[in-house]
Amino acid sequence: MGGIVRAWVDGWVASRGAAPPVAEQWGFTVDVGLADHVTRHVFAATGDDVEEAAVRKVADGVTGSGVWLKVFAEASVVGPWLGAGWWVDPDPGFLMTVALADTGAEAAAGARPLPDGYRLRTWARGGVGHALVAAADGSWAAHGHVAPTGATAVFDRIATAPGHRRQGLGRLIMRSLTELAVAQGAVTGVLAGTPDGRALYESLKWQVAAPLTSARFTAR
């Protein structure tokens, strides 16, 4: 499972333009450089293998706001390990994975035609693939990114605007990104999903590999 976590970290860094991950005894540190997301600490272990002592030690050592923890365990388990000043995201996350050959076939089988007036564009730059669906008035309707890093590709920032949902746009974005990833030699997909996205991903044969808890340090 640690290999999937490392693949997610590598792909996320490529997608977001963050600094290369620094390997730690317990996982990885990534400098992001945003005011509300300066650095993130990602633990390599998942599920029952996550060590309370390691999480407590890293969390207790954080003193600056805007630092995030990513822990692959349930929030009900991780939350009590964190001290004062930590905000725990109430929405659960999910580390998910799929064989791209399977999800590509599933997406193609259930694909709808692009609704009238919408426009799809895909492109790649710097090794990262992008897919955009624009509405008739030029506003964004759906988008997503994919970052292949060898045999694995990380899907990131998959979103559909509220006024454009239930038209198959999310499925179209996933199919387009899968094609981009496969064209670059990737065979396995990885992503960090939200409750809203999980149903879409599972309909495309993605499976949950581990729960994901996100926490941000605010102040003590």
Tab-separated table of C-alpha atoms in Angstrom:
chain	number	residue	atom	x	y	z
A	1	MET	CA	0.000	0.000	0.000
A	2	GLY	CA	2.911	2.346	0.616
A	3	GLY	CA	3.625	2.245	-3.108
A	4	ILE	CA	0.179	3.673	-3.855
A	5	VAL	CA	0.733	6.478	-1.354
A	6	ARG	CA	4.088	7.339	-2.914
A	7	ALA	CA	2.510	7.291	-6.375
A	8	TRP	CA	-0.226	9.653	-5.183
A	9	VAL	CA	2.327	12.019	-3.650
A	10	ASP	CA	4.458	12.071	-6.806
A	11	GLY	CA	1.486	12.675	-9.079
A	12	TRP	CA	-0.067	15.304	-6.812
A	13	VAL	CA	3.219	17.218	-6.745
A	14	ALA	CA	3.393	17.155	-10.535
A	15	SER	CA	-0.232	18.242	-10.892
A	16	ARG	CA	0.043	21.138	-8.433
A	17	GLY	CA	3.560	22.280	-9.264
A	18	ALA	CA	4.678	21.702	-5.668
A	19	ALA	CA	8.238	21.023	-4.524
A	20	PRO	CA	9.619	17.482	-4.851
A	21	PRO	CA	8.644	15.362	-1.824
A	22	VAL	CA	11.182	14.884	0.940
A	23	ALA	CA	11.242	11.325	2.292
A	24	GLU	CA	10.796	11.043	6.059
A	25	GLN	CA	10.932	8.035	8.361
A	26	TRP	CA	7.112	8.111	8.569
A	27	GLY	CA	6.264	9.336	5.058
A	28	PHE	CA	6.797	12.508	3.001
A	29	THR	CA	6.970	16.264	3.441
A	30	VAL	CA	5.852	18.420	0.509
A	31	ASP	CA	6.298	22.189	0.316
A	32	VAL	CA	3.339	23.699	-1.534
A	33	GLY	CA	3.970	27.406	-1.027
A	34	LEU	CA	0.429	28.760	-0.658
A	35	ALA	CA	-0.639	31.009	2.207
A	36	ASP	CA	-3.242	28.529	3.455
A	37	HIS	CA	-1.303	25.460	2.360
A	38	VAL	CA	2.362	26.071	3.034
A	39	THR	CA	3.461	22.481	3.613
A	40	ARG	CA	1.846	19.075	3.890
A	41	HIS	CA	3.005	15.994	5.771
A	42	VAL	CA	1.760	12.755	4.197
A	43	PHE	CA	1.996	9.529	6.179
A	44	ALA	CA	2.942	6.461	4.142
A	45	ALA	CA	1.137	3.896	6.307
A	46	THR	CA	-2.545	3.091	5.829
A	47	GLY	CA	-5.337	1.743	8.014
A	48	ASP	CA	-4.253	-0.200	11.070
A	49	ASP	CA	-0.592	0.318	10.164
A	50	VAL	CA	-0.793	4.059	10.914
A	51	GLU	CA	1.192	4.649	14.112
A	52	GLU	CA	-0.317	6.953	16.711
A	53	ALA	CA	3.109	7.894	18.071
A	54	ALA	CA	4.330	9.016	14.650
A	55	VAL	CA	1.259	11.160	13.986
A	56	ARG	CA	1.429	12.746	17.437
A	57	LYS	CA	5.133	13.514	17.070
A	58	VAL	CA	4.736	15.215	13.698
A	59	ALA	CA	1.605	17.109	14.755
A	60	ASP	CA	3.196	18.323	17.997
A	61	GLY	CA	6.175	19.629	16.059
A	62	VAL	CA	4.051	21.923	13.859
A	63	THR	CA	3.986	25.558	14.999
A	64	GLY	CA	3.102	27.509	11.833
A	65	SER	CA	-0.385	27.933	10.428
A	66	GLY	CA	-1.199	26.556	7.002
A	67	VAL	CA	0.503	23.196	7.523
A	68	TRP	CA	-1.570	20.130	6.615
A	69	LEU	CA	-1.482	16.500	7.662
A	70	LYS	CA	-2.695	13.722	5.364
A	71	VAL	CA	-3.299	10.494	7.262
A	72	PHE	CA	-4.762	7.352	5.710
A	73	ALA	CA	-7.027	6.411	8.601
A	74	GLU	CA	-10.501	7.370	9.815
A	75	ALA	CA	-10.961	10.853	11.298
A	76	SER	CA	-12.501	9.305	14.419
A	77	VAL	CA	-9.134	7.618	15.006
A	78	VAL	CA	-6.812	10.433	13.945
A	79	GLY	CA	-8.658	13.371	15.537
A	80	PRO	CA	-7.960	12.457	19.179
A	81	TRP	CA	-4.227	12.190	18.375
A	82	LEU	CA	-4.006	15.871	17.418
A	83	GLY	CA	-3.497	18.641	19.938
A	84	ALA	CA	-4.916	22.147	20.188
A	85	GLY	CA	-4.951	24.227	17.044
A	86	TRP	CA	-5.719	21.421	14.589
A	87	TRP	CA	-8.827	21.613	12.415
A	88	VAL	CA	-9.949	18.233	11.078
A	89	ASP	CA	-11.900	18.220	7.837
A	90	PRO	CA	-15.364	16.825	8.666
A	91	ASP	CA	-15.736	15.421	5.148
A	92	PRO	CA	-14.006	12.057	4.782
A	93	GLY	CA	-11.554	11.426	1.985
A	94	PHE	CA	-10.712	8.226	0.156
A	95	LEU	CA	-7.530	6.964	-1.470
A	96	MET	CA	-8.781	5.181	-4.581
A	97	THR	CA	-7.180	3.158	-7.360
A	98	VAL	CA	-8.127	1.411	-10.594
A	99	ALA	CA	-6.705	-0.441	-13.577
A	100	LEU	CA	-6.932	2.162	-16.340
A	101	ALA	CA	-7.884	-0.446	-18.939
A	102	ASP	CA	-10.964	-1.303	-16.846
A	103	THR	CA	-12.079	2.241	-16.103
A	104	GLY	CA	-11.483	3.352	-19.674
A	105	ALA	CA	-13.717	0.617	-21.033
A	106	GLU	CA	-16.400	1.363	-18.443
A	107	ALA	CA	-16.355	5.094	-19.210
A	108	ALA	CA	-16.587	4.476	-22.944
A	109	ALA	CA	-19.473	2.041	-22.522
A	110	GLY	CA	-21.534	4.493	-20.492
A	111	ALA	CA	-20.547	7.673	-22.301
A	112	ARG	CA	-23.185	10.175	-23.336
A	113	PRO	CA	-22.804	12.541	-26.285
A	114	LEU	CA	-21.519	15.976	-25.351
A	115	PRO	CA	-24.656	18.090	-24.742
A	116	ASP	CA	-25.455	20.730	-27.353
A	117	GLY	CA	-23.584	23.972	-26.825
A	118	TYR	CA	-20.795	22.455	-24.713
A	119	ARG	CA	-17.188	22.258	-25.853
A	120	LEU	CA	-14.524	19.740	-24.752
A	121	ARG	CA	-10.830	20.475	-24.982
A	122	THR	CA	-7.915	18.299	-23.839
A	123	TRP	CA	-4.207	19.065	-23.803
A	124	ALA	CA	-0.965	18.208	-22.041
A	125	ARG	CA	1.766	20.499	-20.794
A	126	GLY	CA	4.771	19.713	-18.661
A	127	GLY	CA	3.716	16.091	-18.461
A	128	VAL	CA	0.318	16.933	-16.931
A	129	GLY	CA	-2.880	16.266	-18.880
A	130	HIS	CA	-5.874	18.600	-18.732
A	131	ALA	CA	-9.514	18.275	-19.747
A	132	LEU	CA	-11.996	21.153	-19.854
A	133	VAL	CA	-15.663	21.323	-20.730
A	134	ALA	CA	-16.891	24.860	-21.393
A	135	ALA	CA	-20.567	25.855	-21.496
A	136	ALA	CA	-22.197	27.673	-24.391
A	137	ASP	CA	-21.502	31.050	-22.781
A	138	GLY	CA	-17.818	30.213	-22.351
A	139	SER	CA	-17.944	29.581	-18.601
A	140	TRP	CA	-16.409	26.403	-17.190
A	141	ALA	CA	-18.696	23.443	-16.724
A	142	ALA	CA	-16.240	20.696	-15.743
A	143	HIS	CA	-12.520	20.092	-15.587
A	144	GLY	CA	-9.792	17.818	-14.308
A	145	HIS	CA	-6.073	17.062	-14.440
A	146	VAL	CA	-4.028	13.884	-14.652
A	147	ALA	CA	-0.328	13.501	-13.847
A	148	PRO	CA	1.276	10.287	-15.135
A	149	THR	CA	4.486	9.335	-13.348
A	150	GLY	CA	5.539	6.167	-15.101
A	151	ALA	CA	3.099	3.289	-14.751
A	152	THR	CA	0.850	5.258	-12.395
A	153	ALA	CA	-1.265	8.328	-13.113
A	154	VAL	CA	-2.812	10.583	-10.466
A	155	PHE	CA	-6.195	12.141	-11.247
A	156	ASP	CA	-6.647	15.513	-9.584
A	157	ARG	CA	-9.073	18.442	-9.253
A	158	ILE	CA	-11.970	16.634	-10.892
A	159	ALA	CA	-14.970	18.949	-10.613
A	160	THR	CA	-18.277	19.814	-12.271
A	161	ALA	CA	-19.937	23.193	-11.729
A	162	PRO	CA	-23.220	22.923	-9.772
A	163	GLY	CA	-25.360	24.160	-12.642
A	164	HIS	CA	-23.986	21.585	-15.051
A	165	ARG	CA	-24.252	18.346	-13.097
A	166	ARG	CA	-26.142	15.167	-14.026
A	167	GLN	CA	-25.302	15.513	-17.707
A	168	GLY	CA	-22.431	13.040	-17.812
A	169	LEU	CA	-19.728	15.710	-17.837
A	170	GLY	CA	-17.779	14.204	-14.940
A	171	ARG	CA	-17.734	10.859	-16.690
A	172	LEU	CA	-16.552	12.555	-19.882
A	173	ILE	CA	-13.728	14.288	-18.018
A	174	MET	CA	-12.617	10.997	-16.458
A	175	ARG	CA	-12.671	9.219	-19.825
A	176	SER	CA	-10.673	12.007	-21.467
A	177	LEU	CA	-8.064	12.029	-18.708
A	178	THR	CA	-7.796	8.252	-18.809
A	179	GLU	CA	-7.052	8.402	-22.542
A	180	LEU	CA	-4.349	11.009	-21.918
A	181	ALA	CA	-2.780	8.880	-19.170
A	182	VAL	CA	-2.830	5.653	-21.172
A	183	ALA	CA	-1.250	7.450	-24.122
A	184	GLN	CA	1.691	8.260	-21.826
A	185	GLY	CA	2.096	4.655	-20.713
A	186	ALA	CA	0.210	4.646	-17.399
A	187	VAL	CA	-1.641	1.464	-16.426
A	188	THR	CA	-2.902	2.281	-12.909
A	189	GLY	CA	-4.922	5.276	-11.742
A	190	VAL	CA	-4.788	6.796	-8.257
A	191	LEU	CA	-6.769	9.656	-6.732
A	192	ALA	CA	-7.907	11.162	-3.452
A	193	GLY	CA	-11.687	11.296	-3.636
A	194	THR	CA	-14.394	13.142	-1.744
A	195	PRO	CA	-17.868	11.869	-0.783
A	196	ASP	CA	-19.354	13.802	-3.724
A	197	GLY	CA	-16.972	12.205	-6.217
A	198	ARG	CA	-16.899	8.696	-4.807
A	199	ALA	CA	-20.111	7.558	-6.521
A	200	LEU	CA	-18.799	8.657	-9.923
A	201	TYR	CA	-15.453	6.944	-9.426
A	202	GLU	CA	-16.979	3.711	-8.153
A	203	SER	CA	-19.305	3.633	-11.179
A	204	LEU	CA	-16.095	3.615	-13.252
A	205	LYS	CA	-14.666	0.642	-11.284
A	206	TRP	CA	-12.407	2.643	-8.965
A	207	GLN	CA	-12.003	1.045	-5.535
A	208	VAL	CA	-11.266	2.528	-2.128
A	209	ALA	CA	-7.815	1.524	-0.924
A	210	ALA	CA	-7.839	3.471	2.351
A	211	PRO	CA	-9.709	6.242	4.186
A	212	LEU	CA	-8.071	9.669	4.181
A	213	THR	CA	-8.169	12.252	6.964
A	214	SER	CA	-7.058	15.824	6.271
A	215	ALA	CA	-6.141	18.212	9.070
A	216	ARG	CA	-4.860	21.804	8.991
A	217	PHE	CA	-2.968	23.622	11.722
A	218	THR	CA	-4.466	27.028	12.537
A	219	ALA	CA	-2.962	28.228	15.843
A	220	ARG	CA	-2.467	27.127	19.418
